[in-house]
Amino acid sequence: MNDANDLGDAVSPRYRSSAAARMVNIPVATLRVWERRYNVVGPTQAPSGHRLYSSQDVRRLVLIKQLVNKGHAISMLARLETPLLQ
């Protein structure tokens, strides 16, 4: 079943790890740890093997980084849905 979100997601830009990390202003290593250890986002994988992050992934990462900078624990934030982070 296709809906508007599926279509929008199919044409939305995708960013490789290095670009996503730059946009969030975190090291790529931190992005990988957050993804592996806490499952903060679930990027797709390109046929080449590169992780591809959506605009929604980047927005979620920005929110999480802002909250971590304010002293919140990443382990607690990772479990929350994006609307609750806002």
Coordinates of C-alpha atoms in Angstrom, one line a residue:
M1 CA 0.0 0.0 0.0
N2 CA 1.5 3.3 -1.1
D3 CA 0.6 6.5 0.7
A4 CA 1.9 10.1 0.4
N5 CA 4.7 9.4 3.0
D6 CA 6.0 6.5 1.0
L7 CA 6.2 8.6 -2.2
G8 CA 7.7 11.6 -0.4
D9 CA 10.3 9.3 1.2
A10 CA 11.2 7.8 -2.1
V11 CA 12.1 11.2 -3.6
S12 CA 13.6 12.8 -0.5
P13 CA 17.3 13.4 -0.4
R14 CA 19.5 10.8 1.3
Y15 CA 22.8 11.6 3.0
R16 CA 25.9 9.5 3.5
S17 CA 27.3 9.1 7.1
S18 CA 29.8 11.9 6.7
A19 CA 27.3 14.4 5.3
A20 CA 24.7 13.5 8.0
A21 CA 27.4 13.9 10.8
R22 CA 28.4 17.3 9.4
M23 CA 24.8 18.5 9.3
V24 CA 24.3 17.4 13.0
N25 CA 27.8 18.6 14.0
I26 CA 29.0 15.4 15.5
P27 CA 31.9 13.1 14.5
V28 CA 31.0 10.2 12.2
A29 CA 32.3 7.8 15.0
T30 CA 29.6 9.2 17.4
L31 CA 26.9 8.8 14.7
R32 CA 27.9 5.1 14.3
V33 CA 28.0 4.5 18.1
W34 CA 24.6 6.1 18.5
E35 CA 23.2 4.0 15.7
R36 CA 24.8 0.7 16.7
R37 CA 24.5 1.0 20.5
Y38 CA 21.2 2.9 20.8
N39 CA 19.4 2.5 17.5
V40 CA 18.6 6.2 17.4
V41 CA 18.0 6.0 13.6
G42 CA 17.7 3.3 11.0
P43 CA 19.3 4.4 7.8
T44 CA 18.8 2.6 4.6
Q45 CA 21.8 1.0 2.9
A46 CA 22.8 1.8 -0.7
P47 CA 23.8 -1.1 -3.0
S48 CA 27.4 0.1 -2.5
G49 CA 27.0 -0.6 1.3
H50 CA 27.0 3.1 2.4
R51 CA 24.4 4.1 5.0
L52 CA 21.9 6.6 3.7
Y53 CA 20.2 8.9 6.1
S54 CA 16.9 10.6 5.3
S55 CA 16.0 14.2 6.2
Q56 CA 13.8 12.8 9.0
D57 CA 16.8 10.9 10.3
V58 CA 18.9 14.1 10.3
R59 CA 16.2 16.1 12.0
R60 CA 15.9 13.4 14.7
L61 CA 19.7 13.4 15.2
V62 CA 19.7 17.2 15.6
L63 CA 17.0 17.0 18.3
I64 CA 18.9 14.3 20.1
K65 CA 22.2 16.2 20.0
Q66 CA 20.5 19.3 21.3
L67 CA 19.1 17.4 24.2
V68 CA 22.3 15.5 24.9
N69 CA 24.1 18.9 25.0
K70 CA 21.6 20.0 27.7
G71 CA 22.6 17.1 29.8
H72 CA 20.0 14.4 28.9
A73 CA 21.2 10.8 28.6
I74 CA 21.4 9.4 25.1
S75 CA 20.2 6.0 26.4
M76 CA 16.9 7.6 27.5
L77 CA 16.5 9.8 24.4
A78 CA 17.0 7.0 22.0
R79 CA 13.9 5.2 23.2
L80 CA 11.6 8.2 22.6
E81 CA 9.7 8.8 19.4
T82 CA 10.7 11.9 17.5
P83 CA 7.5 13.9 18.4
L84 CA 8.3 13.4 22.1
L85 CA 11.8 14.7 21.6
Q86 CA 10.4 18.0 20.2

